[in-house]
Each structure stands twice: as structure tokens, then as C-alpha cells.
Short mmCIF file of C-alpha atoms and ligand atoms in Angstrom, two decimals:
data_model
loop_
_atom_site.label_atom_id
_atom_site.label_comp_id
_atom_site.label_asym_id
_atom_site.label_seq_id
_atom_site.Cartn_x
_atom_site.Cartn_y
_atom_site.Cartn_z
CA MET N 1 -22.52 -0.31 23.32
CA THR N 2 -20.22 -0.53 20.31
CA ASP N 3 -20.22 2.66 18.20
CA VAL N 4 -18.23 1.34 15.25
CA VAL N 5 -17.29 -2.16 14.06
CA VAL N 6 -14.13 -2.35 11.96
CA VAL N 7 -13.72 -5.48 9.80
CA GLY N 8 -10.10 -6.50 9.15
CA ALA N 9 -7.07 -5.96 11.38
CA GLY N 10 -4.56 -5.36 8.59
CA PRO N 11 -2.65 -2.06 8.64
CA VAL N 12 -5.67 -0.03 7.51
CA GLY N 13 -8.26 -1.51 9.89
CA ALA N 14 -5.82 -1.44 12.81
CA LEU N 15 -5.02 2.23 12.21
CA LEU N 16 -8.70 3.18 11.93
CA ALA N 17 -9.53 1.32 15.15
CA ALA N 18 -6.61 2.97 16.97
CA GLU N 19 -7.58 6.44 15.78
CA LEU N 20 -11.24 5.94 16.71
CA VAL N 21 -10.31 4.85 20.23
CA ARG N 22 -7.99 7.88 20.52
CA HIS N 23 -11.00 10.05 19.64
CA GLY N 24 -13.12 8.43 22.38
CA VAL N 25 -15.14 6.03 20.21
CA ASP N 26 -16.08 2.51 21.33
CA VAL N 27 -14.77 0.07 18.69
CA ARG N 28 -14.88 -3.66 17.92
CA LEU N 29 -12.22 -4.96 15.55
CA LEU N 30 -13.04 -8.28 13.83
CA GLU N 31 -10.30 -10.29 12.12
CA ARG N 32 -10.65 -13.65 10.40
CA ARG N 33 -7.01 -14.69 10.86
CA VAL N 34 -6.18 -16.45 14.10
CA THR N 35 -2.63 -15.01 14.12
CA PRO N 36 -1.15 -11.94 12.37
CA GLY N 37 0.13 -12.54 8.82
CA LEU N 38 3.91 -12.43 8.47
CA GLY N 39 4.29 -12.14 4.67
CA THR N 40 6.34 -9.23 3.42
CA ARG N 41 4.52 -6.63 1.30
CA ALA N 42 4.66 -2.83 1.74
CA ILE N 43 7.98 -1.29 2.69
CA GLY N 44 7.71 2.46 2.04
CA VAL N 45 5.81 4.98 4.19
CA HIS N 46 5.54 8.38 2.51
CA ALA N 47 5.75 11.87 4.05
CA PRO N 48 1.98 12.67 3.97
CA VAL N 49 1.28 9.48 5.96
CA LEU N 50 4.03 10.29 8.46
CA ALA N 51 2.52 13.78 8.85
CA ALA N 52 -1.01 12.38 9.30
CA LEU N 53 0.13 9.96 12.02
CA GLU N 54 2.39 12.35 13.91
CA GLU N 55 -0.18 13.64 16.41
CA SER N 56 -1.01 10.12 17.57
CA GLY N 57 2.66 9.28 18.20
CA ILE N 58 2.56 6.46 15.62
CA THR N 59 5.05 8.21 13.33
CA GLU N 60 7.64 8.37 16.10
CA ARG N 61 7.19 4.62 16.70
CA LEU N 62 7.48 3.81 12.99
CA LEU N 63 10.61 5.92 12.62
CA GLU N 64 12.32 4.10 15.50
CA ASN N 65 12.40 1.00 13.28
CA ALA N 66 12.65 2.60 9.84
CA LEU N 67 15.42 3.59 7.46
CA ARG N 68 15.19 7.09 6.01
CA VAL N 69 15.67 7.13 2.24
CA PRO N 70 16.28 10.68 0.96
CA ARG N 71 16.75 10.00 -2.75
CA GLY N 72 15.96 7.73 -5.64
CA GLU N 73 17.63 7.14 -8.97
CA ALA N 74 16.23 5.98 -12.31
CA ARG N 75 18.89 4.06 -14.18
CA SER N 76 19.27 2.16 -17.38
CA GLY N 77 22.14 -0.22 -16.73
CA ASP N 78 25.05 2.03 -15.70
CA HIS N 79 23.46 5.24 -17.05
CA VAL N 80 21.68 7.45 -14.55
CA LEU N 81 18.54 8.79 -16.25
CA GLY N 82 17.40 11.04 -13.43
CA ILE N 83 17.35 11.63 -9.70
CA VAL N 84 14.36 11.98 -7.42
CA ARG N 85 15.08 14.06 -4.30
CA PHE N 86 12.61 13.06 -1.57
CA ASP N 87 14.58 15.36 0.76
CA ARG N 88 13.39 18.40 -1.19
CA LEU N 89 9.70 17.56 -1.07
CA SER N 90 8.82 17.78 2.62
CA ALA N 91 10.55 19.96 5.21
CA ARG N 92 9.19 17.90 8.13
CA PHE N 93 9.84 14.41 6.71
CA PRO N 94 12.48 14.79 3.97
CA PHE N 95 12.62 11.07 3.17
CA VAL N 96 10.63 7.92 2.49
CA ALA N 97 10.65 5.75 5.61
CA THR N 98 11.24 2.09 4.79
CA LEU N 99 10.39 -0.85 7.05
CA PRO N 100 8.77 -4.24 6.49
CA GLN N 101 4.94 -4.23 6.53
CA ALA N 102 4.99 -6.71 9.43
CA ASP N 103 6.86 -4.08 11.52
CA THR N 104 4.36 -1.36 10.55
CA GLU N 105 1.52 -3.71 11.49
CA ALA N 106 3.19 -4.54 14.83
CA VAL N 107 3.35 -0.82 15.73
CA LEU N 108 -0.31 -0.35 14.73
CA ALA N 109 -1.43 -3.49 16.61
CA ASP N 110 0.24 -2.08 19.72
CA VAL N 111 -1.86 1.08 19.67
CA SER N 112 -5.14 -0.39 18.40
CA PRO N 113 -7.74 -2.27 20.49
CA ALA N 114 -7.16 -6.04 20.57
CA ALA N 115 -8.67 -7.68 17.50
CA GLU N 116 -11.27 -10.42 17.99
CA ARG N 117 -9.45 -13.09 15.99
CA GLY N 118 -10.93 -16.06 14.19
CA ALA N 119 -14.02 -13.96 13.31
CA GLU N 120 -14.78 -13.92 9.59
CA VAL N 121 -17.50 -11.63 8.33
CA THR N 122 -19.48 -13.49 5.68
CA SER N 123 -22.23 -11.00 4.87
CA VAL N 124 -22.96 -7.30 5.30
CA ARG N 125 -26.46 -5.76 5.25
CA VAL N 126 -27.25 -2.05 5.60
CA ARG N 127 -30.61 -1.70 7.32
CA GLY N 128 -32.03 1.74 8.30
CA THR N 129 -30.00 3.06 11.23
CA GLU N 130 -27.92 -0.09 11.64
CA VAL N 131 -25.61 -2.42 9.76
CA ASP N 132 -25.86 -6.21 10.27
CA LEU N 133 -22.90 -8.54 9.91
CA GLU N 134 -22.87 -12.31 9.85
CA VAL N 135 -19.75 -13.62 11.49
CA ASN N 136 -18.38 -17.17 11.34
CA ARG N 137 -16.03 -18.12 14.13
CA THR N 138 -13.25 -20.67 13.91
CA ASP N 139 -14.97 -22.76 16.59
CA GLY N 140 -17.75 -23.38 14.05
CA THR N 141 -20.31 -21.01 15.57
CA ALA N 142 -22.00 -18.22 13.62
CA VAL N 143 -23.18 -14.99 15.25
CA GLU N 144 -24.86 -11.80 14.10
CA VAL N 145 -23.17 -8.51 14.98
CA THR N 146 -25.08 -5.24 14.64
CA ALA N 147 -23.63 -1.75 14.87
CA PRO N 148 -24.64 1.82 14.02
CA ILE N 149 -21.54 2.23 11.81
CA VAL N 150 -19.40 -0.44 10.09
CA VAL N 151 -16.12 0.05 8.25
CA LEU N 152 -14.89 -2.71 5.97
CA ALA N 153 -11.08 -2.84 5.81
CA GLY N 154 -10.68 -6.48 4.86
CA GLY N 155 -8.19 -6.15 1.98
CA TRP N 156 -8.95 -7.28 -1.57
CA THR N 157 -10.45 -10.62 -0.57
CA ALA N 158 -13.32 -8.83 1.22
CA ARG N 159 -14.32 -6.83 -1.89
CA PRO N 160 -17.14 -9.20 -3.00
CA LEU N 161 -18.89 -8.61 0.34
CA VAL N 162 -19.80 -5.10 -0.79
CA TYR N 163 -19.06 -4.53 -4.48
CA ARG N 164 -20.51 -6.51 -7.36
CA ASP N 165 -18.92 -5.06 -10.49
CA VAL N 166 -15.94 -2.83 -9.76
CA PRO N 167 -13.92 -2.36 -12.96
CA THR N 168 -10.69 -4.33 -12.58
CA THR N 169 -7.62 -4.15 -14.82
CA THR N 170 -5.40 -7.22 -14.61
CA TYR N 171 -1.97 -6.65 -16.13
CA PRO N 172 -0.12 -9.50 -17.86
CA ASP N 173 3.13 -8.61 -16.05
CA ARG N 174 4.59 -10.75 -13.29
CA TYR N 175 7.39 -9.96 -10.84
CA LEU N 176 9.73 -11.77 -8.49
CA MET N 177 10.62 -10.23 -5.15
CA SER N 178 12.99 -10.85 -2.25
CA ASP N 179 14.27 -8.99 0.82
CA ILE N 180 17.99 -9.72 1.08
CA VAL N 181 20.97 -8.76 3.24
CA VAL N 182 23.44 -6.89 1.05
CA GLY N 183 25.87 -5.37 3.56
CA ASP N 184 27.39 -1.89 3.14
CA ARG N 185 27.40 -0.28 -0.29
CA PRO N 186 27.88 3.30 -1.51
CA ASP N 187 24.23 3.66 -2.59
CA ALA N 188 22.89 2.31 0.73
CA ASP N 189 20.44 5.24 1.12
CA THR N 190 19.27 5.34 -2.51
CA ALA N 191 16.17 3.72 -4.00
CA ILE N 192 17.04 2.46 -7.48
CA VAL N 193 14.75 1.76 -10.41
CA ASN N 194 16.78 0.19 -13.19
CA LEU N 195 14.87 0.22 -16.49
CA ALA N 196 17.01 -2.51 -18.00
CA PRO N 197 16.34 -3.87 -21.53
CA GLY N 198 15.26 -7.20 -19.98
CA GLY N 199 12.68 -5.50 -17.72
CA VAL N 200 12.69 -3.37 -14.61
CA LEU N 201 14.75 -4.14 -11.52
CA GLU N 202 13.80 -2.17 -8.42
CA SER N 203 16.12 -2.14 -5.44
CA PHE N 204 15.02 -0.34 -2.28
CA PRO N 205 17.01 0.08 0.94
CA LEU N 206 15.62 -1.49 4.11
CA PRO N 207 16.84 -1.31 7.72
CA GLY N 208 19.59 -3.74 8.77
CA SER N 209 21.73 -3.45 5.59
CA MET N 210 18.96 -5.12 3.62
CA ARG N 211 17.35 -4.31 0.29
CA ARG N 212 14.04 -5.23 -1.33
CA VAL N 213 14.65 -6.34 -4.90
CA VAL N 214 11.80 -6.68 -7.39
CA ALA N 215 12.42 -7.90 -10.95
CA TRP N 216 10.04 -8.03 -13.90
CA ASP N 217 9.79 -11.74 -14.60
CA ALA N 218 7.64 -12.72 -17.53
CA ALA N 219 4.42 -11.39 -19.00
CA ALA N 220 1.44 -13.70 -19.30
CA GLU N 221 3.28 -16.74 -17.98
CA PRO N 222 1.60 -18.75 -15.26
CA ALA N 223 2.78 -18.07 -11.71
CA VAL N 224 6.02 -19.83 -10.82
CA ASP N 225 4.96 -22.28 -8.15
CA LEU N 226 8.26 -23.90 -7.29
CA ALA N 227 10.26 -21.98 -4.66
CA SER N 228 13.65 -23.07 -6.02
CA VAL N 229 12.70 -22.01 -9.56
CA ARG N 230 11.64 -18.57 -8.32
CA VAL N 231 15.02 -18.14 -6.60
CA GLN N 232 16.93 -19.22 -9.72
CA ARG N 233 14.93 -16.89 -11.95
CA LEU N 234 15.38 -13.93 -9.64
CA GLN N 235 19.10 -14.61 -9.39
CA ALA N 236 19.35 -14.78 -13.18
CA ALA N 237 17.42 -11.48 -13.52
CA LEU N 238 19.72 -9.78 -10.99
CA ARG N 239 22.83 -10.98 -12.83
CA ALA N 240 21.46 -9.90 -16.20
CA ARG N 241 20.46 -6.46 -14.88
CA GLY N 242 23.79 -5.51 -13.29
CA GLU N 243 23.28 -6.69 -9.69
CA ALA N 244 25.40 -9.85 -9.85
CA SER N 245 26.95 -9.11 -6.44
CA VAL N 246 23.60 -9.47 -4.64
CA ALA N 247 22.27 -12.42 -6.66
CA ASP N 248 23.93 -14.99 -4.40
CA ALA N 249 22.24 -13.49 -1.33
CA VAL N 250 18.77 -14.45 -2.60
CA GLU N 251 17.50 -17.38 -0.55
CA THR N 252 13.74 -17.05 -1.04
CA ALA N 253 11.60 -15.28 -3.61
CA THR N 254 7.90 -14.60 -3.96
CA ALA N 255 6.03 -13.98 -7.21
CA PHE N 256 3.19 -11.55 -7.72
CA GLY N 257 1.01 -10.14 -10.48
CA VAL N 258 -0.62 -6.73 -10.60
CA ARG N 259 -4.16 -5.41 -10.70
CA ARG N 260 -5.78 -2.02 -10.68
CA VAL N 261 -9.11 -1.45 -8.98
CA CYS N 262 -10.69 1.80 -7.87
CA ALA N 263 -14.22 1.74 -6.48
CA PRO N 264 -16.08 4.97 -7.28
CA ARG N 265 -17.93 4.98 -3.91
CA LEU N 266 -16.54 4.35 -0.42
CA ARG N 267 -19.79 4.79 1.48
CA ARG N 268 -23.34 3.54 1.56
CA GLY N 269 -25.14 5.23 4.43
CA ARG N 270 -23.60 3.80 7.58
CA LEU N 271 -21.25 1.43 5.78
CA PHE N 272 -17.75 2.59 4.76
CA VAL N 273 -15.12 0.78 2.69
CA ILE N 274 -11.42 1.64 2.91
CA GLY N 275 -7.96 0.30 2.03
CA ASP N 276 -7.44 -2.51 -0.49
CA THR N 277 -11.11 -3.50 -0.32
CA ALA N 278 -11.93 -0.24 -2.13
CA HIS N 279 -8.82 0.26 -4.23
CA GLU N 280 -5.86 -1.82 -5.28
CA VAL N 281 -2.82 -0.40 -7.03
CA SER N 282 0.17 -2.24 -8.39
CA PRO N 283 2.95 -2.69 -5.80
CA ILE N 284 5.20 -1.30 -8.53
CA GLY N 285 3.70 2.08 -7.58
CA GLY N 286 4.46 1.44 -3.88
CA GLN N 287 1.39 3.35 -2.66
CA GLY N 288 -1.34 0.79 -1.77
CA MET N 289 -0.87 0.69 1.98
CA ASN N 290 -0.18 4.44 2.09
CA LEU N 291 -3.50 5.11 0.36
CA GLY N 292 -5.36 2.96 2.88
CA LEU N 293 -3.63 4.56 5.86
CA LEU N 294 -4.66 7.99 4.57
CA ASP N 295 -8.26 6.71 4.11
CA ALA N 296 -8.28 5.67 7.77
CA ALA N 297 -6.52 8.77 9.15
CA GLY N 298 -9.01 11.05 7.39
CA LEU N 299 -12.13 9.03 8.23
CA ALA N 300 -11.52 8.50 11.97
CA PRO N 301 -12.16 12.10 13.17
CA LEU N 302 -15.29 12.36 11.00
CA LEU N 303 -16.80 9.16 12.40
CA ALA N 304 -15.88 10.34 15.91
CA ARG N 305 -17.80 13.59 15.26
CA TRP N 306 -20.79 11.57 14.05
CA VAL N 307 -20.72 9.39 17.19
CA HIS N 308 -20.26 12.28 19.64
CA GLU N 309 -22.68 14.75 18.01
CA GLY N 310 -25.30 12.21 16.95
CA THR N 311 -25.54 13.46 13.36
CA ALA N 312 -23.39 12.57 10.38
CA PRO N 313 -21.09 15.39 9.17
CA GLU N 314 -22.40 14.85 5.63
CA ALA N 315 -20.45 17.57 3.83
CA ALA N 316 -17.14 16.55 5.41
CA LEU N 317 -17.78 12.86 4.67
CA ALA N 318 -18.59 13.62 1.04
CA ALA N 319 -15.39 15.69 0.73
CA TRP N 320 -13.39 12.85 2.34
CA GLU N 321 -14.83 10.31 -0.10
CA GLN N 322 -14.13 12.52 -3.11
CA ARG N 323 -10.56 13.19 -1.96
CA ARG N 324 -9.81 9.53 -1.33
CA VAL N 325 -11.27 8.32 -4.67
CA ARG N 326 -9.24 11.01 -6.46
CA SER N 327 -6.09 9.95 -4.63
CA ALA N 328 -6.59 6.25 -5.47
CA THR N 329 -7.30 7.08 -9.11
CA ARG N 330 -4.08 9.10 -9.29
CA ALA N 331 -2.04 6.32 -7.65
CA GLY N 332 -3.53 3.75 -10.04
CA ARG N 333 -2.57 5.84 -13.07
CA LEU N 334 0.97 6.36 -11.81
CA ALA N 335 1.38 2.65 -11.10
CA ALA N 336 0.11 1.90 -14.62
CA VAL N 337 2.78 4.20 -16.09
CA ASN N 338 5.43 2.43 -13.99
CA THR N 339 4.19 -0.95 -15.15
CA VAL N 340 4.40 -0.01 -18.82
CA LEU N 341 7.81 1.66 -18.43
CA GLY N 342 9.14 -1.42 -16.61
CA ARG N 343 8.48 -3.89 -19.42
CA PRO N 344 11.36 -5.29 -21.48
CA ARG N 345 12.38 -2.90 -24.28
CA ARG N 346 15.22 -3.40 -26.67
CA GLY N 347 16.90 -1.34 -29.36
CA VAL N 348 15.07 1.74 -30.47
CA THR N 349 12.15 1.34 -28.03
CA ASP N 350 14.64 1.11 -25.17
CA LEU N 351 16.27 4.34 -26.39
CA ALA N 352 12.85 6.00 -26.58
CA ARG N 353 12.07 4.86 -23.02
CA ARG N 354 15.34 6.32 -21.75
CA ALA N 355 14.55 9.64 -23.42
CA ILE N 356 11.03 9.70 -21.94
CA VAL N 357 12.27 8.97 -18.42
CA ARG N 358 15.09 11.53 -18.70
CA GLY N 359 12.50 14.11 -19.77
CA MET N 360 10.11 13.14 -16.97
CA LEU N 361 12.77 13.57 -14.31
CA MET N 362 14.35 16.79 -15.60
CA PRO N 363 13.16 20.24 -14.41
CA PRO N 364 10.50 21.51 -14.61
CA LEU N 365 8.61 18.17 -14.89
CA GLY N 366 10.96 16.33 -12.54
CA ARG N 367 9.79 17.96 -9.33
CA GLY N 368 6.16 17.24 -10.22
CA PHE N 369 6.84 13.55 -10.84
CA ALA N 370 8.89 13.26 -7.65
CA TRP N 371 6.02 14.94 -5.80
CA ALA N 372 3.53 12.44 -7.26
CA TYR N 373 5.74 9.40 -6.53
CA ALA N 374 6.11 10.51 -2.90
CA MET N 375 2.33 11.17 -2.66
CA GLY N 376 2.92 14.90 -2.24
CA LEU N 377 -0.52 15.59 -3.71
CA ASP N 378 -1.96 13.91 -0.61
CA ALA N 379 -0.20 16.34 1.70
CA GLY N 380 -2.29 18.63 3.87
CA PRO N 381 -5.49 18.26 5.85
C1 FAD H 1 4.27 -7.68 -3.12
C2 FAD H 1 3.59 -6.46 -2.58
C3 FAD H 1 4.34 -5.33 -2.28
C4 FAD H 1 3.72 -4.17 -1.81
N1 FAD H 1 4.46 -3.05 -1.55
C5 FAD H 1 3.86 -1.92 -1.15
C6 FAD H 1 4.63 -0.75 -0.86
O1 FAD H 1 5.86 -0.72 -0.96
N2 FAD H 1 3.97 0.36 -0.44
C7 FAD H 1 2.61 0.37 -0.25
O2 FAD H 1 2.06 1.41 0.15
N3 FAD H 1 1.86 -0.73 -0.50
C8 FAD H 1 2.45 -1.87 -0.94
N4 FAD H 1 1.70 -3.00 -1.15
C9 FAD H 1 0.24 -2.96 -0.90
C10 FAD H 1 -0.10 -3.21 0.57
O3 FAD H 1 0.46 -4.43 1.01
C11 FAD H 1 -1.60 -3.23 0.73
O4 FAD H 1 -2.13 -2.07 0.11
C12 FAD H 1 -2.03 -3.23 2.20
O5 FAD H 1 -1.67 -4.43 2.85
C13 FAD H 1 -3.55 -3.07 2.30
O6 FAD H 1 -3.91 -3.05 3.65
P1 FAD H 1 -5.39 -3.43 4.10
O7 FAD H 1 -5.39 -3.33 5.58
O8 FAD H 1 -6.35 -2.66 3.28
O9 FAD H 1 -5.57 -4.95 3.64
P2 FAD H 1 -4.80 -6.27 4.14
O10 FAD H 1 -3.38 -5.98 4.45
O11 FAD H 1 -5.10 -7.31 3.13
O12 FAD H 1 -5.52 -6.60 5.51
C14 FAD H 1 -6.88 -7.02 5.53
C15 FAD H 1 -7.16 -7.81 6.80
O13 FAD H 1 -8.54 -8.12 6.84
C16 FAD H 1 -8.72 -9.48 7.16
N5 FAD H 1 -9.96 -9.93 6.53
C17 FAD H 1 -10.19 -10.14 5.22
N6 FAD H 1 -11.47 -10.51 5.01
C18 FAD H 1 -12.05 -10.57 6.21
C19 FAD H 1 -13.38 -10.90 6.64
N7 FAD H 1 -14.32 -11.25 5.76
N8 FAD H 1 -13.66 -10.85 7.96
C20 FAD H 1 -12.70 -10.48 8.87
N9 FAD H 1 -11.43 -10.16 8.52
C21 FAD H 1 -11.11 -10.19 7.20
C22 FAD H 1 -7.48 -10.17 6.58
O14 FAD H 1 -7.21 -11.41 7.21
C23 FAD H 1 -6.40 -9.13 6.85
O15 FAD H 1 -5.80 -9.28 8.12
C24 FAD H 1 2.31 -4.16 -1.62
C25 FAD H 1 1.55 -5.32 -1.89
C26 FAD H 1 2.18 -6.45 -2.37
C27 FAD H 1 1.34 -7.67 -2.68
#
């Protein structure tokens, strides 16, 4: 008999399923995709997530493939506005671990139960002591799946299955992104956020002498559909923002916009909602996947208690929900600040921005901001 059905085998659903199995719970993991997605998205795993996944051995596996980034710099062209020392924030994990999301997902898929692929959940109904799911399979058949507890971890596309009117902020900003091989350079272990007059350019180290570059592209313009145009525009942005030497290495580029969503409730009786389905923060904050992984790591032992003891640990579940909503709200606000700071600013408004960022990153405020950027407020049980 299945104790818990998890919908969605992305990083968040896979981690939850793995953790439930580790705690002796019988789990079914349903995934609509026939094969794992390969697109590149999250790259940074923060110290509180590494701490939360240490006991299961997942952290050790992630770190085998990851680069350890101990510091970040905010720049404006050639001027350094401030330094963020990740190595001073956590004694156990004094760095941000960077690796492509596909590698994180591969580690999680290895420890989680095999997903039943080609199974798309099309409706969810909470009914007394059970939750009913309608599932369409790729072979054209439809089945009903019923379980005592269901967790929806289907990413943002699954949100309409459970929420009708979650407030959503859509920002006008658009960005271009590429992961490129840059070879050796003196700042190989430094994450750089360049608040250039033409818009932000982020450049994060990745394993294998690579870097993730993200450039503000154009507000309120339609998405750039043509691959070659995206590459040209990213190359132009890199040249204009002081990274001419890496511009030629760009071979592909993706475009993305940003949204902010934070559902106020993550639970209705026996139905739970975690990860991007419940909250979405701008990738410019770099915390979306981390938030979801912390949702899953915190929820798994509570659901295991419920299954083994036969009664829901109500107080602990309410505290979990409150903590996770607070964390997502905080991440959303921080990402919003990043988005605004990263817009093009010229002349006096650029000077004002530089002064604000210098102030934010200087003691005593600096340590607090660094702590927030590295999700230090999520540290602890
Ligand atoms: C460009 C970009 C860069 C990013 N960078 C970062 C970063 O640096 N750091 C960070 O922390 N986050 C980052 N993020 C955010 C991160 O990618 C997401 O927060 C993360 O993927 C969310 O994981 P998830 O498992 O909740 O959802 P998803 O990764 O979307 O996985 C959901 C899974 O559920 C499946 N599914 C959906 N609907 C159904 C259904 N009805 N039935 C069955 N299965 C279903 C999907 O096929 C998918 O496999 C970035 C995002 C983008 C777009």
C-alpha cells in the first residue's frame, strides 16, 4: 500500500521521495516527462541545503561534482563596490557549491525511487482521509490514483491544479544566459555581479573552467525567439559590460523573464504543495531550487512520523508551513531588490546605485546581506 504519492520528479519531488524512502515510507513518484529534462537552470547550492542533506549522504555526492565558491564581488565596471565572504558564514560549508541543475537532479534521481514516467496528473481532489488523482498516461490511458497523503512538486506549470488566485508579480525585465568555457582566470573562484550602466551582468564560476553568465537584456521587449539573435545580443552585452574576452566563447544563449509568486498556504489536509508549484522567485536571486529542497528536507521526517504513528504531527506541520512561507517571502523580496538594482542606470542614478550597494555591503550591514544572499536565515533545524 502506497503511503505517499509525490507528483513531479524534478529536484524537489525527487529529494522528497528519496527522503521519505530513507525514513521507511512507501512512495510512488509520478512524472509526466518520459525522459529527464536537460535544460540548464539552477547552479548554486547554499550552505543550509548542504547541511540539511548531509545526513542522507546527498551532500557528499553533490560536492564530488561541484565547485566551491568562497566569495562574491559586486562591481560597477572596474570598481569593486563590495565583497561577500561566503567562507565566513558557515563553518561546516564555507562556500556556495556550484554545479548544473542536471547534475544535481542526476544525484537525486540516483537516491530516489524510480519515477513512473509518462504519468501526468490532471486533477487533484482532497476527499476525507484520502486524496484522489487523475493521471493521463502517454499510451493514452487514464487511471485514478488514490493515496492517504499526496505532495505536489510539479514546478510552476502544476500550480493551477491546486491554486486558483495566487498573487503573481511579473517583472518587465528579461535576461540572456549562457554557460561557457572560459579557461583559467584570476577570479576563477569568485562570483561576480557587475552593476553596469547598461544593466547587470552576473558571472558565476562552474566546474570545468566554465562560468554562467547572465545579462540584463531589455525590459518589456518580447522574448527573443531566434537562437542566433540571442547569441549576438549576449555577446554585445558582454563586450559592453567589460567581459569582451569571454564574448567569443558564447555559442548558445537562452532568454528568460522573471516572476514572483508566494502561496500563503502549503497544505490542505492531506495534500501538500512544495517547490516552484508553491513559490517562484526570480533566478536573479538564485534561491528557487534551494527553497524547494529545504521544503522537501523539512517535510519528509514529519510525513514519516504521520505514516508511522498514524496521526498527523499537527503542531510540527504548522510550524514547517509557517517557516517555509516566511523563507519564500524573504527570498522573493531579496530577488526583487536584485531585479531593481540590476536595471540599466546612467549618470546620477548610477552613482546613487553604487552608493547604495557600497553601503549595503559594508559592515555592519554587509554581513547581514551576505547572510541573506547565502540563505543563512534558513540555517538550523
Ligand atoms: C534560468 C533559471 C536559472 C535558475 N537558477 C537558479 C539558481 O541558481 N539557484 C536556484 O536555487 N534556483 C534557480 N532557478 C530555479 C530552479 O530551477 C527551480 O526553482 C527548480 O527547478 C524548482 O524545482 P521543482 O522540482 O519545484 O520544479 P521543476 O524543476 O519544474 O520540476 C517539476 C517536475 O514536475 C513535473 N510535472 C509538472 N507537472 C506535472 C504533472 N501534472 N504531473 C506529473 N509531473 C508533472 C515536470 O515535468 C518536472 O519534471 C533557476 C530557474 C531558471 C529558469
